[in-house]
XYZ file of C-alpha atoms in Angstrom:
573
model
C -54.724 12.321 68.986
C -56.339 9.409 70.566
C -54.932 7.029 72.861
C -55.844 4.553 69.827
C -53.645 5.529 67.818
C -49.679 3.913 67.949
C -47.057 6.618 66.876
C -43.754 4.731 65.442
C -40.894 6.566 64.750
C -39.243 5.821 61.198
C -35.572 7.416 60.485
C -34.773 7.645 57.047
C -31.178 7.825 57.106
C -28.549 7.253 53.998
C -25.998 9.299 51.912
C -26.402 12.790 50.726
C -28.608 12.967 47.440
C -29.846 9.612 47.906
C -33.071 10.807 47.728
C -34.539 10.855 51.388
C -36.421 14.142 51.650
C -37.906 13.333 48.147
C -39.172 9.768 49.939
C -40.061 11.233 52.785
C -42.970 14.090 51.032
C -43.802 10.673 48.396
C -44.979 8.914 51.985
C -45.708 11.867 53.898
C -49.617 13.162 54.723
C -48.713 16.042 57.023
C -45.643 18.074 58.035
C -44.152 19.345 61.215
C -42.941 22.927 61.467
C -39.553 20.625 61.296
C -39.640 19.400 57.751
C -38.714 18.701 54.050
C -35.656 20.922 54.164
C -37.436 24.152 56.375
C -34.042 25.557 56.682
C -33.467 28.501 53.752
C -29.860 27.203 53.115
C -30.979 23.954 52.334
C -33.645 25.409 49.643
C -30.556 27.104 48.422
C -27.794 24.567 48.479
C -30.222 21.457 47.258
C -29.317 19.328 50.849
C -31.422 18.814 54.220
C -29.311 20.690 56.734
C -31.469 19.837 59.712
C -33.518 17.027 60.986
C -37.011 16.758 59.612
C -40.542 15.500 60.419
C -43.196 14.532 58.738
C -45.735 11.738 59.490
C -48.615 9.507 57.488
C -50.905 7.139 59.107
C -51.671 3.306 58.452
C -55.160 1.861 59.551
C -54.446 -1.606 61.168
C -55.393 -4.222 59.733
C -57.498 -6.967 60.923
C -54.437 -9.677 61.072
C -52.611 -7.324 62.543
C -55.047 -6.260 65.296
C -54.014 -9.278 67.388
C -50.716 -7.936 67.647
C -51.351 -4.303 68.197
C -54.300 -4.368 70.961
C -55.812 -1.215 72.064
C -54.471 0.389 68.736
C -56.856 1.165 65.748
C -54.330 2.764 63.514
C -50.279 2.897 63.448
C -48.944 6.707 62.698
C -45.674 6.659 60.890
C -43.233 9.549 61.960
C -40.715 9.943 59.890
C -37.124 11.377 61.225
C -35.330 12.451 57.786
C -31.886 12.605 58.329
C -29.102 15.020 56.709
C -27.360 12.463 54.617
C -23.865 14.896 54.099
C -20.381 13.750 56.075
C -20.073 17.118 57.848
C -23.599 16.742 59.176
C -22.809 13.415 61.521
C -23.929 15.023 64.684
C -27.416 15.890 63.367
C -27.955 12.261 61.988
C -26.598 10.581 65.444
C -28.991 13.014 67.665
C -31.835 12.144 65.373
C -31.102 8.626 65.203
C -31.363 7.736 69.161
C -35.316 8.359 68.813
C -36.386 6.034 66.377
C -38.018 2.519 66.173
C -37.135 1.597 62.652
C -34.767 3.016 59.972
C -35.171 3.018 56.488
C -31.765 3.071 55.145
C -31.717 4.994 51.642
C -29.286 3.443 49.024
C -28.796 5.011 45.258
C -29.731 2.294 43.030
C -27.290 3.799 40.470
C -24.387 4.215 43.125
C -24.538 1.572 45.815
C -23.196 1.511 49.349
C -20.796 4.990 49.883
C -18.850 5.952 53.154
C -21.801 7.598 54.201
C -24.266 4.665 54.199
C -22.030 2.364 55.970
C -21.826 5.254 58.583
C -25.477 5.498 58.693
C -25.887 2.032 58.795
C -23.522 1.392 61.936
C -25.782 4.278 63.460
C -28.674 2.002 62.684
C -26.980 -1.167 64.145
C -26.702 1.021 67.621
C -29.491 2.528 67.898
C -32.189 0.450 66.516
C -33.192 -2.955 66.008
C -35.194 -3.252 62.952
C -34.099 -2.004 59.308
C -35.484 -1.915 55.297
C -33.106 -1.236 52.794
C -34.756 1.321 50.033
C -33.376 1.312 46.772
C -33.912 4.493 45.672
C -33.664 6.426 41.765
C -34.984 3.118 39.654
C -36.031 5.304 37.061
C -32.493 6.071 36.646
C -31.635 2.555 35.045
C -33.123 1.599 31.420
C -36.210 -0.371 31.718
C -35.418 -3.160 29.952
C -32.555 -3.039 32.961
C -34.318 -2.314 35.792
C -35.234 -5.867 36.740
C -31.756 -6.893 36.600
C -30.275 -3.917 38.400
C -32.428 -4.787 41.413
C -31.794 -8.094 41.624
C -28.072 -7.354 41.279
C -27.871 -4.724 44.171
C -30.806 -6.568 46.084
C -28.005 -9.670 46.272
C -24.745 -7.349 46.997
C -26.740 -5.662 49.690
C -27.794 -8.910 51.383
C -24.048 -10.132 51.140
C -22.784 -6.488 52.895
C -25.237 -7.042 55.640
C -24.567 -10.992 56.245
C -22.736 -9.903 59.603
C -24.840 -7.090 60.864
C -28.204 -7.819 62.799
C -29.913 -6.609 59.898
C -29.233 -10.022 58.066
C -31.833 -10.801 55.922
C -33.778 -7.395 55.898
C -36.300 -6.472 53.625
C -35.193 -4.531 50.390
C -37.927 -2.110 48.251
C -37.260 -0.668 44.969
C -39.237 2.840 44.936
C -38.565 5.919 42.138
C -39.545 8.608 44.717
C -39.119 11.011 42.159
C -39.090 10.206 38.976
C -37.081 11.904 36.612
C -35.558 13.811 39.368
C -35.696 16.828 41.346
C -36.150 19.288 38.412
C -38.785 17.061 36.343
C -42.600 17.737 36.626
C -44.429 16.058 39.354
C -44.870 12.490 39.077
C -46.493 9.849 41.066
C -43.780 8.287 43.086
C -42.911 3.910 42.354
C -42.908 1.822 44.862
C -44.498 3.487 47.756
C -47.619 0.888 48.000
C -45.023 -2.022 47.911
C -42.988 0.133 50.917
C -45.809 0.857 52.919
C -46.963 -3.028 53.074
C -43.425 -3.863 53.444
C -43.181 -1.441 56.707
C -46.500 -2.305 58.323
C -44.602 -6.048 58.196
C -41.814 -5.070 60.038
C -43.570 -2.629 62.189
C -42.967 -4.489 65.963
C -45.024 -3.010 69.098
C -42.143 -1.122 71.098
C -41.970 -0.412 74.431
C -44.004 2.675 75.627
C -44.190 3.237 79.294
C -45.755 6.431 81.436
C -42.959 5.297 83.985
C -39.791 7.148 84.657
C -38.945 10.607 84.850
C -40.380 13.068 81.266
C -37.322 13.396 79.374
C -38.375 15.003 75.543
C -36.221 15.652 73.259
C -36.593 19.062 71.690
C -35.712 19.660 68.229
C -37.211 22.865 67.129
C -38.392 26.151 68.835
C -40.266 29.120 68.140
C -42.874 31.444 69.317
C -46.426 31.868 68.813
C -47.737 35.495 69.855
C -50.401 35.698 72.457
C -50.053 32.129 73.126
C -46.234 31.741 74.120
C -43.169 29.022 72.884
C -43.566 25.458 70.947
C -40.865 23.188 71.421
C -41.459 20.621 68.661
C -39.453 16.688 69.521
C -40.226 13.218 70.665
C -40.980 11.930 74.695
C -37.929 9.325 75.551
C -39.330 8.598 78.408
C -42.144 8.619 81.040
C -45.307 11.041 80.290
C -46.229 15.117 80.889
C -49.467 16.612 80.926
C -51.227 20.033 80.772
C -50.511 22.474 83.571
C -47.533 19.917 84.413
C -44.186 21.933 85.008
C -41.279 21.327 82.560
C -38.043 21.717 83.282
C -34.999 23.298 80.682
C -32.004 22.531 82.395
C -29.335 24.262 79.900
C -31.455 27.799 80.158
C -31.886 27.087 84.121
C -35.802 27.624 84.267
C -38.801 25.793 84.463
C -42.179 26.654 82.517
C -46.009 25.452 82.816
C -47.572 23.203 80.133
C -50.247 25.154 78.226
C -51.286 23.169 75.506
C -50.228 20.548 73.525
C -50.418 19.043 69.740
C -49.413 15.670 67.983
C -49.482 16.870 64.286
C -51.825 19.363 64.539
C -54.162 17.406 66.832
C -54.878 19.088 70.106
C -53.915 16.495 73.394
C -53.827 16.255 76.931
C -51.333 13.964 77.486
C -48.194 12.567 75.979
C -46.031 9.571 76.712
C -42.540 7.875 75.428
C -41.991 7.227 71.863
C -44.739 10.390 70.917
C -43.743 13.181 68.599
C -45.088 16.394 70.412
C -45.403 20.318 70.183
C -45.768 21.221 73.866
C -46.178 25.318 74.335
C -45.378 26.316 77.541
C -45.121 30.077 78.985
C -43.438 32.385 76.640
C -39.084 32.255 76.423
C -36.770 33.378 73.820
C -37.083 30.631 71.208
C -33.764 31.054 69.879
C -31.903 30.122 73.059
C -33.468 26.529 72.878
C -32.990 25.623 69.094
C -32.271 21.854 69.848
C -32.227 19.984 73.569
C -33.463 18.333 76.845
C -36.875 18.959 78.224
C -37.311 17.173 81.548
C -39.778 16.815 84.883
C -37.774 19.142 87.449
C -34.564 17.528 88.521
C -34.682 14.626 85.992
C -31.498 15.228 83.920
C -27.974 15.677 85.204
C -25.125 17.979 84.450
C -22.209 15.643 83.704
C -17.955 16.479 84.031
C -17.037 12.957 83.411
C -18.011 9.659 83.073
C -17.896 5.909 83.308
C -19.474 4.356 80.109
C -19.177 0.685 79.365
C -18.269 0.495 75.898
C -17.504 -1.320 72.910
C -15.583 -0.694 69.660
C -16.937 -0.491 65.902
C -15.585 -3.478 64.168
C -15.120 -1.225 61.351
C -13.047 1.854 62.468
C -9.222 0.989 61.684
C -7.216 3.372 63.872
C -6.729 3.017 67.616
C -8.945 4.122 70.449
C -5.948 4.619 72.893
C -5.793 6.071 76.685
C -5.598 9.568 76.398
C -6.892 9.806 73.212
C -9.484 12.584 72.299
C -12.406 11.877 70.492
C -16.159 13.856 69.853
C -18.309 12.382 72.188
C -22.832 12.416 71.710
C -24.997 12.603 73.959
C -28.303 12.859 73.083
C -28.021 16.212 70.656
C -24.635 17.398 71.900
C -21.682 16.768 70.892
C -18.367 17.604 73.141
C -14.306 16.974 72.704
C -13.438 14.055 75.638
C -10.270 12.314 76.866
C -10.440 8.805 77.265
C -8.850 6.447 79.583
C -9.733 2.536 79.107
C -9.661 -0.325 81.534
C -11.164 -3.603 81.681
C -12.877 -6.366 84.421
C -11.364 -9.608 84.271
C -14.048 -12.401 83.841
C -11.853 -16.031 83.759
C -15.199 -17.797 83.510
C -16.313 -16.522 79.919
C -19.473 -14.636 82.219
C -19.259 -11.529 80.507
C -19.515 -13.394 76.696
C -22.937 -12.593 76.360
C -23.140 -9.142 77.721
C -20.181 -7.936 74.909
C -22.402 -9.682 72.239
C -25.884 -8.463 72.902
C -25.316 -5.125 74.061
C -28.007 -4.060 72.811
C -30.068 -6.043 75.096
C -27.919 -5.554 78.222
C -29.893 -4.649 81.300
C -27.544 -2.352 82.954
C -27.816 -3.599 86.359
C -26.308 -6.596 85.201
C -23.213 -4.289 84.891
C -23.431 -1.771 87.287
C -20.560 -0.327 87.988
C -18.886 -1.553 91.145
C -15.915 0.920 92.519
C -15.078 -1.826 95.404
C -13.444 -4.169 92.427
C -9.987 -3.992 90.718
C -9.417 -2.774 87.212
C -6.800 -3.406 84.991
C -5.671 -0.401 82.573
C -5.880 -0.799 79.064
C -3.832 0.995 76.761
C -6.843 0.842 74.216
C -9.666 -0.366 73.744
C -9.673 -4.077 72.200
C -11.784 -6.712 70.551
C -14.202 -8.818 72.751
C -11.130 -11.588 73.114
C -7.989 -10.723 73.674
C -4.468 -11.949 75.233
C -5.216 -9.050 77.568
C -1.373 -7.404 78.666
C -0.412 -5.835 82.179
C 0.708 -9.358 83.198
C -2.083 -11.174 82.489
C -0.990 -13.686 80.281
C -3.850 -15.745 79.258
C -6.827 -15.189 77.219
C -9.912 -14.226 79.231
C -13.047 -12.152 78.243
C -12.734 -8.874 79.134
C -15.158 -5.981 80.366
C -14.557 -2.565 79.015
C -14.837 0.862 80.484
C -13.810 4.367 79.991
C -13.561 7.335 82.211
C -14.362 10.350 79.590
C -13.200 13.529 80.928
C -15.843 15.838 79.189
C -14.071 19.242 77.984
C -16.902 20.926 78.901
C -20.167 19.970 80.927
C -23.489 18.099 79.116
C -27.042 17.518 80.184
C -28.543 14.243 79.746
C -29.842 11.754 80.887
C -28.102 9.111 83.760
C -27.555 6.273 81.513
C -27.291 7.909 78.639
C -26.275 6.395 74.881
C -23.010 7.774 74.024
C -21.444 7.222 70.354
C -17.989 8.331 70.002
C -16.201 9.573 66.693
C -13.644 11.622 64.943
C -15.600 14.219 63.534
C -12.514 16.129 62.653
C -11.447 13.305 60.092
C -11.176 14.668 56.444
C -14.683 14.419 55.399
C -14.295 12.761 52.040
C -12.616 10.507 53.717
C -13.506 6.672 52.869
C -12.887 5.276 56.370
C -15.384 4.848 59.233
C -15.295 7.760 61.372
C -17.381 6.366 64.112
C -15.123 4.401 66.389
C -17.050 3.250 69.717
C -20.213 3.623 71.296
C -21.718 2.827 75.191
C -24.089 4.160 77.477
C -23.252 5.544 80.528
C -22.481 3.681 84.332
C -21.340 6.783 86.317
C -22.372 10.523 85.607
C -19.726 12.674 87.370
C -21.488 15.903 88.429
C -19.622 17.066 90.663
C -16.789 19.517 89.235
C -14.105 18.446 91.460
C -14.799 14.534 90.242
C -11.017 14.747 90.214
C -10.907 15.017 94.159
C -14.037 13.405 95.357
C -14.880 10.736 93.018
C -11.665 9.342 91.213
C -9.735 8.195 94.013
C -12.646 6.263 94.768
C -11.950 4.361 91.162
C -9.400 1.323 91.658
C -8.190 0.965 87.971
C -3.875 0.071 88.224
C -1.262 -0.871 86.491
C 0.881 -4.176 86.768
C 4.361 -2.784 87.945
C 7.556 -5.275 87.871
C 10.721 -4.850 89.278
C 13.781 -7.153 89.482
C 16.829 -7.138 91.821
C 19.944 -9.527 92.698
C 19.883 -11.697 95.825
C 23.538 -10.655 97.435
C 23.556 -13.058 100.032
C 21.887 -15.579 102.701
C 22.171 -14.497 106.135
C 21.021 -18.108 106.997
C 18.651 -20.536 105.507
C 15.139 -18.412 105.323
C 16.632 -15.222 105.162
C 18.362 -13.247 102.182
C 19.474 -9.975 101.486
C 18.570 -8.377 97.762
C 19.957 -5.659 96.486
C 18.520 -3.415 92.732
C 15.619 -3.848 93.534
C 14.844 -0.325 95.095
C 16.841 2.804 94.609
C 17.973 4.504 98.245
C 15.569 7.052 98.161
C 11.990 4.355 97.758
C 10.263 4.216 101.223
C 10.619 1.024 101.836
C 7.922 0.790 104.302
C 5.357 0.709 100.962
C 6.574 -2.522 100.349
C 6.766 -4.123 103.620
C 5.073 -7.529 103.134
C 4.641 -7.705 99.496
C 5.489 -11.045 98.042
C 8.655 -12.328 95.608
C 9.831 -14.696 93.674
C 13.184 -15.853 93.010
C 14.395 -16.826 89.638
C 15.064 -20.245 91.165
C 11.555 -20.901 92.282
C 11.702 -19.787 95.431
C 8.900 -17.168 97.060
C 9.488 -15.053 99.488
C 8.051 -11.597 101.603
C 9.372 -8.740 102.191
C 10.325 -8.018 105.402
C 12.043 -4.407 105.578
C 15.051 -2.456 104.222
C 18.924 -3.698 105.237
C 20.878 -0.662 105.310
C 20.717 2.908 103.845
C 21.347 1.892 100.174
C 17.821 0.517 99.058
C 18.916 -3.672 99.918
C 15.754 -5.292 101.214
C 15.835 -8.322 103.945
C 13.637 -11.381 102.145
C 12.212 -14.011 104.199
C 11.529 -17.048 102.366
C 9.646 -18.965 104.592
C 10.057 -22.810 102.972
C 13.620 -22.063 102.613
C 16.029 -22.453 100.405
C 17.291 -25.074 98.587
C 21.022 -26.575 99.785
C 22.645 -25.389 96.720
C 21.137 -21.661 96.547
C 22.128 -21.470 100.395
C 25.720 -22.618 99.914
C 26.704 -20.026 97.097
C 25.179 -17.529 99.237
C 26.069 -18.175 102.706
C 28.764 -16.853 104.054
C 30.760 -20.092 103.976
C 29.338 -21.243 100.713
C 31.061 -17.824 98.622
C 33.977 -19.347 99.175
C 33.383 -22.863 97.893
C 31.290 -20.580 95.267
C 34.973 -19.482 93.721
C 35.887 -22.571 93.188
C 33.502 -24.417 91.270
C 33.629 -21.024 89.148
C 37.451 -21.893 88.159
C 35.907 -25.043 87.354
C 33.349 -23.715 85.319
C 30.435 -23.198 87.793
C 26.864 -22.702 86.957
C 25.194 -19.684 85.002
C 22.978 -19.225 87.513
C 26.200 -18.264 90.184
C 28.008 -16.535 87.278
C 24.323 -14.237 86.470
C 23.797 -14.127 90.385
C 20.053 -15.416 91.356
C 16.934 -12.665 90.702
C 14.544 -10.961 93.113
C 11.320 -10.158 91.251
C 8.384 -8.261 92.758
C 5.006 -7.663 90.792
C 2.407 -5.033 92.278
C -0.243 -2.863 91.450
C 0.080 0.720 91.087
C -3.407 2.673 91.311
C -3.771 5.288 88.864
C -6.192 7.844 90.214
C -5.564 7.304 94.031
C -4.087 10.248 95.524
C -1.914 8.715 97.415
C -0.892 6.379 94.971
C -0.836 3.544 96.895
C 0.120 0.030 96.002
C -0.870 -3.476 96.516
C -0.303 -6.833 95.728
C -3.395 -9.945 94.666
């Protein structure tokens, strides 16, 4: 493959029998050892069970070749996705390599629960989209014209509020008649082919960065040694380069390399790849990370910045488990949510262009406070924990990982529950973010969450029992006996009459506290207290005092209580 020549990865995503593998052989030229259904099962069952890849290639244009300099030609990989609800974890993994996704729709049928899934994949992990209507032969043909027009307009309404507003729509018959009728040419294709080389954008390829590939397919060639078959997501390799495969714990030389058949010396991010290295057991490798030595970590835990899917209806609470991707794996994790306060409406557009966020602009900062959230919530909320007003609000979750995954640093992470009844018609992907923090360290528990300054707003409330003189009072129910005391020496309180106050040290063996209230108090709160002013107190109670003598005047302390440090300390803002 020349360096002329642009590869562009196309998923072909949508529900199961939709028709995607029979669109992806109606565009395809030539096949990977990954493609049109290579698994036996899916021969036998009628379904793609695995990722597959196939590609065709597109010579440029000459208004086009102002756009794409360097580049002669434009070769179209195509990703075909498993379109079946048990099969989520396959179409996720594949999805996170792709440019462009052609989202496959069933003339006949419309959007199902599958397609909307696949199309909230789409809206993470891509930025450009053309709806295929699929099966046209299906309808009459004195129908057809209406059909399309009729699904083109309900499919423009269902993605008014998606970034894909406005995206192209094809009618194709990519095989007509259907799977069991002779071959056919295939409708449409010319039509989808010009309609793709329009939306076809030049993305960002760069040699920088650590080589992390993607591996999707292994297996042995005698005499010559093991292919692993995926896509570069970042930086470049090279013959006699060394590879690294962190879940097997080895590294291995680069022997030789092909891009569809097509000998290379070289490949880069965004290329689809067979890379043969020194001979391994294919079968312990069937699908993972390839890196350059030491560029993928082992992660325990993590801190992802994260957002919700406006479409999942249940809760995503603290504590909650839910399956967690990364990359091609997918692992049971416990969440825990908290938020950054931003009062100034800063953090507006980093919730609504995440796609777009550079993630130093929200690096993760362990010196600042966070407020616990007991689950995750829309961008704007009247955010609880004593925080009464309505801010914009920064969300994070530490994801305890039930057991360890490689991947990359900053890693896209889509979580779901996968163990949701798969005929199910509700959205079972409920958040997705990309990774602040990877924990490596097993004991993250010990050495790094301590570190992590995420509390809870704490309130108590006591009874002032009396003023020993004019800045001083006594409070009592506000502590029990046994409270060390000593934690709260200084902390600040307010009095249901207005009045603040500090702290200054237990009174006694019974949990009382001595207040100092440095502006003092107010003639009438000092008379019913004093000493001298109990007594004229009774009185004005047989003459019908006050509520606030009959209720007695309260003590009430706020403070934060940190959640993961070991010492659980406290403090107040």
């Amino acid at each position: 493959m020349t360096d002329n020549v642009l590869n562009f990865n196309v998923g072909v995503l949508g529900h199961v029998d939709s028709g995607k593998t029979s669109l992806s052989k109606a565009l395809s030229t030539v096949a990977s050892t990954a493609c049109f259904d290579k698994n036996p099962q899916s021969k036998e069952r009628g379904i793609t069970l695995d990722l597959g890849f196939s590609s065709f290639t597109v010579d440029l244009p000459s208004t086009k070749k102002e756009v794409f300099k360097g580049y002669s030609s434009i070769q179209y990989t195509l990703v075909d996705c498993p379109g079946h609800a048990s099969l989520i974890r396959t179409i996720i993994g594949g999805a996170q390599i792709i440019d462009l996704m052609m989202l496959v729709v069933d003339i006949t049928k419309g959007m199902q629960t599958q397609t909307a899934e696949c199309l909230i994949i789409g809206q993470i992990t891509c930025s450009k989209m053309i709806v295929v209507l699929n099966k046209v032969d299906m309808i009459p043909a004195e129908k057809q014209g209406a059909s399309i027009d009729k699904m083109k307009k309900r499919m423009l309404k269902t993605l008014e509020t998606t970034k894909f507003a406005d995206c192209p729509i094809v009618a194709v018959a990519a095989r007509p008649g259907g799977p069991e009728a002779p071959d056919r040419e295939a409708v449409g294709i010319t039509e989808l082919i010009s309609t793709l080389m329009e939306s076809t954008y030049l993305p960002v390829r760069s040699e920088d960065g650590p080589f992390i590939f993607s591996a999707d397919h292994c297996f042995s060639i005698r005499g010559q040694g093991t292919v692993m078959t995926g896509t570069v997501l970042s930086g470049r390799t090279g013959i006699n380069d060394t590879v690294e495969i962190p879940s097997l714990g080895m590294s291995k030389k680069v022997k030789s390399m092909q891009m569809f058949r097509k000998p290379v010396e070289k490949i880069k991010q965004g290329d689809r790849a067979g890379i043969c290295v020194t001979q391994f057991d294919p079968t312990l490798l069937e699908r993972g990370l390839v890196c350059s030595p030491g560029a993928l970590v082992t992660v325990h835990s993590l801190i992802a910045f994260i957002r919700k899917i406006q479409y999942y209806k249940g809760a995503v609470s603290t504590k909650s488990k839910f399956h967690i991707t990364l990359g091609h794996e997918t692992v049971m994790g416990r969440l825990s949510m908290f938020g950054l306060l931003v009062e100034n409406g800063s953090s507006s557009k980093l919730l609504k262009d995440f796609d777009n966020i550079n993630l130093q602009d929200v690096a993760f900062d362990f010196s600042k406070d966070y407020v616990h959230q007991d689950e995750l919530s829309a961008d704007k909320e009247k955010v609880g924990q004593g925080v009464d007003r309505t801010v914009d609000t920064l969300q994070f979750a530490l994801i305890e990982l039930e057991k360890p995954v490689t991947c990359a640093a900053n890693a896209l992470l889509i979580g779901s529950r996968l163990d949701a009844d798969v005929n199910t018609s509700s959205c079972r992907i409920a958040f997705y973010g990309r990774i602040l923090v990877a924990m490596t360290d097993p004991k993250y528990k010990e050495t790094i969450l301590p570190e992590l300054k995420v509390f809870k707003t704490k309130t108590r409330e006591g009874l002032v029992e009396r003023a020993t003189d004019k800045y001083s009072v006594i409070a009592k129910n506000l502590f029990k006996k046994e409270t060390n005391l000593a934690a709260f020496a200084n902390f600040k309180v307010t009095l249901s009459t207005g009045e603040k106050g500090v702290i200054e040290g237990g009174f006694g063996q019974s949990g009382k506290v001595k207040i100092r209230i440095p502006e003092g108090l107010s003639d009438d709160i000092y008379q019913r207290y004093s000493s001298s002013g109990k007594k004229k107190g009774k009185n004005k109670e047989d003459e019908g005092g006050t509520n606030e003598t009959k209720e007695g005047v309260k003590v009430c302390l706020s403070f934060k209580r940190y959640m993961y440090d070991l010492k659980k300390d406290m403090k107040q803002s």
